[in-house]
Amino acid sequence: MDKLLTISVAAYNVAGFIEKTLDSCVIPELLDQLEVIIEDDGATDNTAELAKVYCEKYPDTFRLIRKENGGYGSTVDRSIKEARGKYFKLLDGDDWFDRDGLIYLVSQLKEHDCDLHLNRYYYVKDVSFEQSLCEDLWNEYEGKELPVSDVHCELKLGIWHTTVKTDLLKILDYEMPKHTLYTDQLFLLRFMPYIKNIYFDRTPVYCYRIGRDGQSVSKDGLIKHYKEAVLVFKEGICIRNTAKGEDPDVLRLMDTRISKNLYFTLEALLLLKRSKEHYKEVKELMDYCRENAPEVYEHSIKVSGRIRLLHRTGYLAYLILAGR
């Protein structure tokens, strides 16, 4: 590990965005501490050509990996194998870092030798660039370094919050599904069984672009790719159950994260046109969770009104919750 932080950039057909993304990593005082791996996942535009400029100008910091298209999960898997940084962070090819936030993050990675660093982030609207700060549930912990046993809030983690020790990502011999969206959820779960301590930081680092046409989390994207959401949710349950022998405090935090995955997947299913077939898919999803991860199911009932309503009505509430 000859770098402090590895940044993995998923770069599939993001020529219109990649320069802003990579520019946010070009901070002279940090360059010798950063490794930026640009994963060209079989792009058909000139993303790779634009990325080469940075590799040639800053060869000790930027690396370009060109590979056949395998989807988001395959870019993450490859970057984890290649990573030389003590810490690892994801950056989507159409997002970017706040300059001051990244500088501060690097300083905190040096000061706090924690398995997991959590930061706030910005939502930024596409085109207008209007930004707002995310609201998180760990305000009481901000500025603290805590063992997992002392963390009792909902950890609704996203890649935007997260910087993790690279070694923890390499422990699990796991390959994420190829050509599948929403695998960022699996990235988060793969390291959670192994974390011992967390540092909570109020400073925002990540700038998450929202409202762009074609995003996988848009209504149209969820309708089109709902089966991938179901697959990823079930994969997450498998990761969780593999970790059953781990620290119960860690499992508790994993369950809160998987509960969010369940709600996300259910929302995708409820966007579909109401039908007998889709009703069966909703019931199958909920039954799968209840049978294979009862702790997640029970937690989800407590925190989600929709899941609670489906449970109490024996799924009859589907008739009023589903799309028409």
mmCIF file of C-alpha atoms in Angstrom:
data_model
loop_
_atom_site.group_PDB
_atom_site.id
_atom_site.type_symbol
_atom_site.label_atom_id
_atom_site.label_comp_id
_atom_site.label_asym_id
_atom_site.label_seq_id
_atom_site.Cartn_x
_atom_site.Cartn_y
_atom_site.Cartn_z
ATOM 1 C CA MET A 1 0.000 0.000 0.000
ATOM 2 C CA ASP A 2 1.988 2.999 -1.266
ATOM 3 C CA LYS A 3 -0.932 5.463 -1.343
ATOM 4 C CA LEU A 4 -3.282 6.735 1.320
ATOM 5 C CA LEU A 5 -6.493 6.721 -0.723
ATOM 6 C CA THR A 6 -7.579 4.823 -3.833
ATOM 7 C CA ILE A 7 -10.434 6.433 -5.760
ATOM 8 C CA SER A 8 -12.247 4.146 -8.195
ATOM 9 C CA VAL A 9 -14.023 5.971 -11.027
ATOM 10 C CA ALA A 10 -16.621 3.982 -12.986
ATOM 11 C CA ALA A 11 -16.406 5.501 -16.467
ATOM 12 C CA TYR A 12 -18.910 4.141 -18.964
ATOM 13 C CA ASN A 13 -19.941 6.636 -21.666
ATOM 14 C CA VAL A 14 -19.460 9.678 -19.466
ATOM 15 C CA ALA A 15 -17.464 11.812 -21.885
ATOM 16 C CA GLY A 16 -19.660 14.801 -21.127
ATOM 17 C CA PHE A 17 -18.863 14.585 -17.407
ATOM 18 C CA ILE A 18 -15.510 12.866 -16.882
ATOM 19 C CA GLU A 19 -13.346 15.996 -16.998
ATOM 20 C CA LYS A 20 -15.234 17.611 -14.120
ATOM 21 C CA THR A 21 -15.014 14.324 -12.231
ATOM 22 C CA LEU A 22 -11.259 13.961 -12.648
ATOM 23 C CA ASP A 23 -10.547 17.664 -12.183
ATOM 24 C CA SER A 24 -11.985 17.347 -8.681
ATOM 25 C CA CYS A 25 -9.138 14.948 -7.835
ATOM 26 C CA VAL A 26 -6.382 17.207 -9.189
ATOM 27 C CA ILE A 27 -5.300 18.889 -5.965
ATOM 28 C CA PRO A 28 -1.521 19.458 -6.049
ATOM 29 C CA GLU A 29 -0.913 18.917 -2.345
ATOM 30 C CA LEU A 30 -2.764 15.574 -2.460
ATOM 31 C CA LEU A 31 -1.539 14.025 -5.699
ATOM 32 C CA ASP A 32 1.214 11.943 -4.111
ATOM 33 C CA GLN A 33 -1.298 10.495 -1.630
ATOM 34 C CA LEU A 34 -4.025 9.613 -4.142
ATOM 35 C CA GLU A 35 -4.438 6.764 -6.592
ATOM 36 C CA VAL A 36 -7.236 7.399 -9.095
ATOM 37 C CA ILE A 37 -8.228 4.288 -11.050
ATOM 38 C CA ILE A 38 -10.399 5.133 -14.061
ATOM 39 C CA GLU A 39 -12.347 2.068 -15.161
ATOM 40 C CA ASP A 40 -13.343 2.324 -18.833
ATOM 41 C CA ASP A 41 -16.052 -0.326 -18.900
ATOM 42 C CA GLY A 42 -16.148 -0.779 -22.660
ATOM 43 C CA ALA A 43 -17.271 2.794 -23.367
ATOM 44 C CA THR A 44 -18.319 3.600 -26.930
ATOM 45 C CA ASP A 45 -17.674 7.352 -26.695
ATOM 46 C CA ASN A 46 -14.363 9.164 -26.120
ATOM 47 C CA THR A 47 -14.314 8.765 -22.331
ATOM 48 C CA ALA A 48 -11.006 6.866 -22.464
ATOM 49 C CA GLU A 49 -9.313 9.466 -24.646
ATOM 50 C CA LEU A 50 -10.245 12.216 -22.213
ATOM 51 C CA ALA A 51 -9.043 10.119 -19.276
ATOM 52 C CA LYS A 52 -5.677 9.482 -20.971
ATOM 53 C CA VAL A 53 -4.878 13.181 -20.729
ATOM 54 C CA TYR A 54 -4.892 12.948 -16.937
ATOM 55 C CA CYS A 55 -2.868 9.727 -16.917
ATOM 56 C CA GLU A 56 -0.199 11.318 -19.088
ATOM 57 C CA LYS A 57 -0.078 14.535 -17.085
ATOM 58 C CA TYR A 58 -0.191 12.871 -13.645
ATOM 59 C CA PRO A 59 1.188 9.350 -14.212
ATOM 60 C CA ASP A 60 1.882 8.705 -10.523
ATOM 61 C CA THR A 61 -1.735 9.389 -9.578
ATOM 62 C CA PHE A 62 -4.075 8.461 -12.451
ATOM 63 C CA ARG A 63 -4.379 5.027 -14.041
ATOM 64 C CA LEU A 64 -6.704 3.996 -16.868
ATOM 65 C CA ILE A 65 -7.957 0.414 -17.065
ATOM 66 C CA ARG A 66 -9.800 -0.547 -20.244
ATOM 67 C CA LYS A 67 -11.953 -3.650 -20.061
ATOM 68 C CA GLU A 68 -14.868 -5.335 -21.765
ATOM 69 C CA ASN A 69 -18.243 -4.121 -20.597
ATOM 70 C CA GLY A 70 -19.283 -5.968 -17.460
ATOM 71 C CA GLY A 71 -21.372 -3.418 -15.619
ATOM 72 C CA TYR A 72 -20.792 -1.341 -12.518
ATOM 73 C CA GLY A 73 -20.029 -4.223 -10.176
ATOM 74 C CA SER A 74 -17.247 -5.484 -12.421
ATOM 75 C CA THR A 75 -15.519 -2.081 -12.331
ATOM 76 C CA VAL A 76 -15.618 -2.088 -8.533
ATOM 77 C CA ASP A 77 -14.291 -5.652 -8.316
ATOM 78 C CA ARG A 78 -11.407 -4.820 -10.656
ATOM 79 C CA SER A 79 -10.499 -1.649 -8.767
ATOM 80 C CA ILE A 80 -10.452 -3.486 -5.442
ATOM 81 C CA LYS A 81 -8.003 -6.022 -6.874
ATOM 82 C CA GLU A 82 -5.805 -3.256 -8.307
ATOM 83 C CA ALA A 83 -5.990 -0.843 -5.351
ATOM 84 C CA ARG A 84 -2.764 0.249 -3.680
ATOM 85 C CA GLY A 85 -4.264 2.727 -1.221
ATOM 86 C CA LYS A 86 -4.799 2.156 2.496
ATOM 87 C CA TYR A 87 -8.357 3.449 2.032
ATOM 88 C CA PHE A 88 -10.816 3.011 -0.832
ATOM 89 C CA LYS A 89 -13.568 5.293 -2.121
ATOM 90 C CA LEU A 90 -15.944 5.095 -5.087
ATOM 91 C CA LEU A 91 -16.701 7.993 -7.422
ATOM 92 C CA ASP A 92 -19.214 7.694 -10.256
ATOM 93 C CA GLY A 93 -18.072 9.091 -13.587
ATOM 94 C CA ASP A 94 -20.741 11.813 -13.619
ATOM 95 C CA ASP A 95 -20.177 12.950 -10.012
ATOM 96 C CA TRP A 96 -17.285 14.819 -8.380
ATOM 97 C CA PHE A 97 -15.671 15.748 -5.076
ATOM 98 C CA ASP A 98 -15.891 19.022 -3.224
ATOM 99 C CA ARG A 99 -12.308 20.282 -3.287
ATOM 100 C CA ASP A 100 -12.123 21.448 0.325
ATOM 101 C CA GLY A 101 -13.995 18.353 1.451
ATOM 102 C CA LEU A 102 -11.484 15.998 -0.187
ATOM 103 C CA ILE A 103 -8.558 17.860 1.355
ATOM 104 C CA TYR A 104 -10.189 17.572 4.766
ATOM 105 C CA LEU A 105 -11.021 13.876 4.264
ATOM 106 C CA VAL A 106 -7.373 13.065 3.546
ATOM 107 C CA SER A 107 -6.324 14.874 6.722
ATOM 108 C CA GLN A 108 -8.850 12.869 8.735
ATOM 109 C CA LEU A 109 -7.728 9.568 7.220
ATOM 110 C CA LYS A 110 -4.278 10.339 8.600
ATOM 111 C CA GLU A 111 -5.562 11.356 12.019
ATOM 112 C CA HIS A 112 -8.170 8.634 12.623
ATOM 113 C CA ASP A 113 -7.067 5.090 11.862
ATOM 114 C CA CYS A 114 -10.645 3.751 11.598
ATOM 115 C CA ASP A 115 -12.025 0.975 9.432
ATOM 116 C CA LEU A 116 -14.832 3.153 8.113
ATOM 117 C CA HIS A 117 -15.037 6.943 7.646
ATOM 118 C CA LEU A 118 -18.462 8.468 7.058
ATOM 119 C CA ASN A 119 -18.986 11.948 5.605
ATOM 120 C CA ARG A 120 -21.985 13.965 4.597
ATOM 121 C CA TYR A 121 -22.458 14.784 0.910
ATOM 122 C CA TYR A 122 -24.196 17.188 -1.453
ATOM 123 C CA TYR A 123 -27.121 16.507 -3.744
ATOM 124 C CA VAL A 124 -26.520 18.590 -6.889
ATOM 125 C CA LYS A 125 -29.218 19.102 -9.517
ATOM 126 C CA ASP A 126 -28.185 18.423 -13.079
ATOM 127 C CA VAL A 127 -27.971 21.513 -15.329
ATOM 128 C CA SER A 128 -28.763 24.100 -12.613
ATOM 129 C CA PHE A 129 -26.092 22.773 -10.184
ATOM 130 C CA GLU A 130 -28.310 23.795 -7.279
ATOM 131 C CA GLN A 131 -26.992 21.895 -4.277
ATOM 132 C CA SER A 132 -28.343 20.800 -0.924
ATOM 133 C CA LEU A 133 -26.751 18.970 1.972
ATOM 134 C CA CYS A 134 -27.901 15.448 2.746
ATOM 135 C CA GLU A 135 -29.623 14.826 6.044
ATOM 136 C CA ASP A 136 -28.222 11.949 8.068
ATOM 137 C CA LEU A 137 -29.241 10.227 11.267
ATOM 138 C CA TRP A 138 -25.914 10.215 13.079
ATOM 139 C CA ASN A 139 -25.718 13.862 14.200
ATOM 140 C CA GLU A 140 -25.069 12.804 17.788
ATOM 141 C CA TYR A 141 -21.903 11.007 16.664
ATOM 142 C CA GLU A 142 -20.368 13.699 14.456
ATOM 143 C CA GLY A 143 -16.699 14.278 15.187
ATOM 144 C CA LYS A 144 -16.459 11.012 17.127
ATOM 145 C CA GLU A 145 -14.478 7.823 16.638
ATOM 146 C CA LEU A 146 -16.538 4.930 17.977
ATOM 147 C CA PRO A 147 -16.456 1.134 18.208
ATOM 148 C CA VAL A 148 -19.349 -0.494 16.376
ATOM 149 C CA SER A 149 -20.895 -1.566 19.688
ATOM 150 C CA ASP A 150 -21.487 2.108 20.581
ATOM 151 C CA VAL A 151 -23.301 2.960 17.330
ATOM 152 C CA HIS A 152 -27.070 2.728 17.717
ATOM 153 C CA CYS A 153 -28.452 4.832 14.858
ATOM 154 C CA GLU A 154 -29.769 3.833 11.433
ATOM 155 C CA LEU A 155 -26.784 3.485 9.102
ATOM 156 C CA LYS A 156 -28.517 4.096 5.785
ATOM 157 C CA LEU A 157 -25.218 4.135 3.964
ATOM 158 C CA GLY A 158 -24.566 5.052 0.351
ATOM 159 C CA ILE A 159 -21.299 5.090 -1.559
ATOM 160 C CA TRP A 160 -21.415 8.874 -1.224
ATOM 161 C CA HIS A 161 -20.847 8.651 2.553
ATOM 162 C CA THR A 162 -18.265 5.938 2.584
ATOM 163 C CA THR A 163 -14.492 5.589 2.744
ATOM 164 C CA VAL A 164 -13.290 2.173 3.907
ATOM 165 C CA LYS A 165 -10.006 0.400 4.540
ATOM 166 C CA THR A 166 -9.019 -1.425 1.380
ATOM 167 C CA ASP A 167 -7.902 -4.554 3.226
ATOM 168 C CA LEU A 168 -11.465 -5.125 4.449
ATOM 169 C CA LEU A 169 -12.727 -5.182 0.862
ATOM 170 C CA LYS A 170 -10.171 -7.806 -0.081
ATOM 171 C CA ILE A 171 -11.175 -10.222 2.707
ATOM 172 C CA LEU A 172 -14.360 -11.498 1.095
ATOM 173 C CA ASP A 173 -13.669 -13.549 -2.021
ATOM 174 C CA TYR A 174 -16.748 -12.286 -3.784
ATOM 175 C CA GLU A 175 -17.507 -11.244 -7.339
ATOM 176 C CA MET A 176 -20.487 -8.972 -7.865
ATOM 177 C CA PRO A 177 -23.077 -9.833 -10.539
ATOM 178 C CA LYS A 178 -22.135 -8.575 -13.992
ATOM 179 C CA HIS A 179 -24.401 -6.434 -16.188
ATOM 180 C CA THR A 180 -26.503 -5.638 -13.136
ATOM 181 C CA LEU A 181 -27.479 -2.242 -11.746
ATOM 182 C CA TYR A 182 -27.702 -1.313 -8.047
ATOM 183 C CA THR A 183 -24.627 -3.350 -7.093
ATOM 184 C CA ASP A 184 -23.363 -0.398 -5.047
ATOM 185 C CA GLN A 185 -25.596 -1.904 -2.343
ATOM 186 C CA LEU A 186 -23.454 -5.056 -2.400
ATOM 187 C CA PHE A 187 -20.241 -3.043 -2.207
ATOM 188 C CA LEU A 188 -21.459 -1.601 1.092
ATOM 189 C CA LEU A 189 -22.418 -4.984 2.517
ATOM 190 C CA ARG A 190 -19.241 -6.810 1.563
ATOM 191 C CA PHE A 191 -17.066 -4.941 4.080
ATOM 192 C CA MET A 192 -19.569 -4.428 6.901
ATOM 193 C CA PRO A 193 -18.957 -7.786 8.643
ATOM 194 C CA TYR A 194 -15.343 -6.773 9.286
ATOM 195 C CA ILE A 195 -15.524 -3.202 10.570
ATOM 196 C CA LYS A 196 -14.547 -2.622 14.198
ATOM 197 C CA ASN A 197 -14.713 1.156 14.462
ATOM 198 C CA ILE A 198 -16.212 4.130 12.626
ATOM 199 C CA TYR A 199 -15.344 7.800 12.399
ATOM 200 C CA PHE A 200 -18.286 10.152 11.832
ATOM 201 C CA ASP A 201 -17.494 13.430 10.083
ATOM 202 C CA ARG A 202 -19.848 16.293 9.350
ATOM 203 C CA THR A 203 -17.780 17.639 6.453
ATOM 204 C CA PRO A 204 -19.340 16.954 3.000
ATOM 205 C CA VAL A 205 -17.005 15.426 0.411
ATOM 206 C CA TYR A 206 -19.034 13.844 -2.398
ATOM 207 C CA CYS A 207 -21.174 15.769 -4.905
ATOM 208 C CA TYR A 208 -23.950 13.482 -6.143
ATOM 209 C CA ARG A 209 -25.574 14.572 -9.399
ATOM 210 C CA ILE A 210 -29.339 14.025 -9.456
ATOM 211 C CA GLY A 211 -32.048 14.534 -12.069
ATOM 212 C CA ARG A 212 -30.008 13.440 -15.069
ATOM 213 C CA ASP A 213 -31.930 11.660 -17.832
ATOM 214 C CA GLY A 214 -31.355 7.922 -17.867
ATOM 215 C CA GLN A 215 -30.247 7.524 -14.243
ATOM 216 C CA SER A 216 -30.942 4.056 -12.868
ATOM 217 C CA VAL A 217 -32.741 5.453 -9.802
ATOM 218 C CA SER A 218 -35.231 7.471 -11.861
ATOM 219 C CA LYS A 219 -38.816 6.208 -12.078
ATOM 220 C CA ASP A 220 -38.281 4.911 -15.613
ATOM 221 C CA GLY A 221 -34.986 3.324 -14.603
ATOM 222 C CA LEU A 222 -36.534 1.484 -11.670
ATOM 223 C CA ILE A 223 -39.412 0.179 -13.786
ATOM 224 C CA LYS A 224 -37.022 -1.033 -16.480
ATOM 225 C CA HIS A 225 -34.541 -2.657 -14.117
ATOM 226 C CA TYR A 226 -36.674 -3.826 -11.201
ATOM 227 C CA LYS A 227 -35.624 -7.463 -11.643
ATOM 228 C CA GLU A 228 -32.016 -6.414 -11.133
ATOM 229 C CA ALA A 229 -33.033 -4.691 -7.890
ATOM 230 C CA VAL A 230 -34.636 -7.948 -6.719
ATOM 231 C CA LEU A 231 -31.517 -9.935 -7.635
ATOM 232 C CA VAL A 232 -29.239 -7.512 -5.774
ATOM 233 C CA PHE A 233 -31.453 -7.591 -2.691
ATOM 234 C CA LYS A 234 -31.273 -11.397 -2.561
ATOM 235 C CA GLU A 235 -27.497 -11.268 -3.056
ATOM 236 C CA GLY A 236 -27.317 -8.914 -0.096
ATOM 237 C CA ILE A 237 -29.200 -11.400 2.077
ATOM 238 C CA CYS A 238 -26.678 -14.070 1.080
ATOM 239 C CA ILE A 239 -23.762 -11.831 2.119
ATOM 240 C CA ARG A 240 -25.527 -11.091 5.388
ATOM 241 C CA ASN A 241 -26.120 -14.761 6.154
ATOM 242 C CA THR A 242 -22.523 -15.644 5.327
ATOM 243 C CA ALA A 243 -21.538 -13.234 8.095
ATOM 244 C CA LYS A 244 -23.838 -14.776 10.730
ATOM 245 C CA GLY A 245 -20.906 -15.790 12.915
ATOM 246 C CA GLU A 246 -19.640 -12.223 13.135
ATOM 247 C CA ASP A 247 -20.143 -9.613 15.838
ATOM 248 C CA PRO A 248 -23.882 -9.206 16.592
ATOM 249 C CA ASP A 249 -23.416 -5.418 16.657
ATOM 250 C CA VAL A 250 -22.130 -5.568 13.090
ATOM 251 C CA LEU A 251 -25.063 -7.749 12.043
ATOM 252 C CA ARG A 252 -27.427 -5.198 13.555
ATOM 253 C CA LEU A 253 -25.910 -2.458 11.399
ATOM 254 C CA MET A 254 -26.040 -4.709 8.344
ATOM 255 C CA ASP A 255 -29.720 -5.339 8.974
ATOM 256 C CA THR A 256 -30.490 -1.617 8.950
ATOM 257 C CA ARG A 257 -28.715 -1.295 5.599
ATOM 258 C CA ILE A 258 -30.492 -4.317 4.084
ATOM 259 C CA SER A 259 -33.812 -2.970 5.325
ATOM 260 C CA LYS A 260 -33.186 0.083 3.179
ATOM 261 C CA ASN A 261 -32.427 -2.239 0.245
ATOM 262 C CA LEU A 262 -35.739 -4.008 0.820
ATOM 263 C CA TYR A 263 -37.643 -0.733 0.808
ATOM 264 C CA PHE A 264 -35.832 0.377 -2.369
ATOM 265 C CA THR A 265 -36.669 -2.904 -4.124
ATOM 266 C CA LEU A 266 -40.272 -2.820 -2.993
ATOM 267 C CA GLU A 267 -40.638 0.741 -4.294
ATOM 268 C CA ALA A 268 -39.451 -0.448 -7.717
ATOM 269 C CA LEU A 269 -42.038 -3.235 -7.720
ATOM 270 C CA LEU A 270 -44.835 -0.900 -6.647
ATOM 271 C CA LEU A 271 -44.105 1.395 -9.585
ATOM 272 C CA LEU A 272 -45.146 -1.388 -11.960
ATOM 273 C CA LYS A 273 -48.641 -1.588 -13.362
ATOM 274 C CA ARG A 274 -50.937 -3.350 -10.927
ATOM 275 C CA SER A 275 -51.367 -6.985 -11.941
ATOM 276 C CA LYS A 276 -51.587 -10.508 -10.560
ATOM 277 C CA GLU A 277 -48.090 -11.242 -11.814
ATOM 278 C CA HIS A 278 -46.545 -8.244 -10.070
ATOM 279 C CA TYR A 279 -48.526 -8.971 -6.903
ATOM 280 C CA LYS A 280 -46.889 -12.410 -6.846
ATOM 281 C CA GLU A 281 -43.470 -10.768 -7.248
ATOM 282 C CA VAL A 282 -44.121 -8.468 -4.286
ATOM 283 C CA LYS A 283 -45.285 -11.385 -2.148
ATOM 284 C CA GLU A 284 -42.308 -13.503 -3.223
ATOM 285 C CA LEU A 285 -39.890 -10.700 -2.288
ATOM 286 C CA MET A 286 -41.397 -10.227 1.167
ATOM 287 C CA ASP A 287 -41.654 -13.964 1.819
ATOM 288 C CA TYR A 288 -38.025 -14.435 0.772
ATOM 289 C CA CYS A 289 -36.914 -11.799 3.256
ATOM 290 C CA ARG A 290 -39.045 -13.187 6.084
ATOM 291 C CA GLU A 291 -37.789 -16.735 5.534
ATOM 292 C CA ASN A 292 -34.098 -15.989 4.906
ATOM 293 C CA ALA A 293 -33.507 -12.900 7.059
ATOM 294 C CA PRO A 294 -36.250 -12.623 9.701
ATOM 295 C CA GLU A 295 -34.291 -9.963 11.599
ATOM 296 C CA VAL A 296 -34.293 -7.745 8.511
ATOM 297 C CA TYR A 297 -37.998 -8.381 7.974
ATOM 298 C CA GLU A 298 -38.907 -7.449 11.542
ATOM 299 C CA HIS A 299 -36.755 -4.321 11.439
ATOM 300 C CA SER A 300 -38.335 -3.287 8.141
ATOM 301 C CA ILE A 301 -41.818 -3.549 9.628
ATOM 302 C CA LYS A 302 -40.780 -1.126 12.365
ATOM 303 C CA VAL A 303 -39.234 1.545 10.104
ATOM 304 C CA SER A 304 -41.352 1.373 6.923
ATOM 305 C CA GLY A 305 -45.045 2.221 6.893
ATOM 306 C CA ARG A 306 -45.570 0.525 3.530
ATOM 307 C CA ILE A 307 -43.932 -2.716 4.598
ATOM 308 C CA ARG A 308 -45.868 -2.642 7.862
ATOM 309 C CA LEU A 309 -49.127 -2.145 5.955
ATOM 310 C CA LEU A 310 -48.396 -5.030 3.590
ATOM 311 C CA HIS A 311 -47.552 -7.269 6.543
ATOM 312 C CA ARG A 312 -50.671 -6.396 8.529
ATOM 313 C CA THR A 313 -53.023 -6.878 5.575
ATOM 314 C CA GLY A 314 -51.508 -10.112 4.327
ATOM 315 C CA TYR A 315 -50.325 -8.195 1.214
ATOM 316 C CA LEU A 316 -53.837 -7.011 0.321
ATOM 317 C CA ALA A 317 -52.550 -3.443 0.677
ATOM 318 C CA TYR A 318 -50.793 -4.086 -2.646
ATOM 319 C CA LEU A 319 -54.083 -3.134 -4.310
ATOM 320 C CA ILE A 320 -53.815 0.440 -3.056
ATOM 321 C CA LEU A 321 -50.045 0.827 -3.043
ATOM 322 C CA ALA A 322 -49.204 -0.437 -6.539
ATOM 323 C CA GLY A 323 -49.123 1.569 -9.735
ATOM 324 C CA ARG A 324 -52.223 1.666 -11.895
#
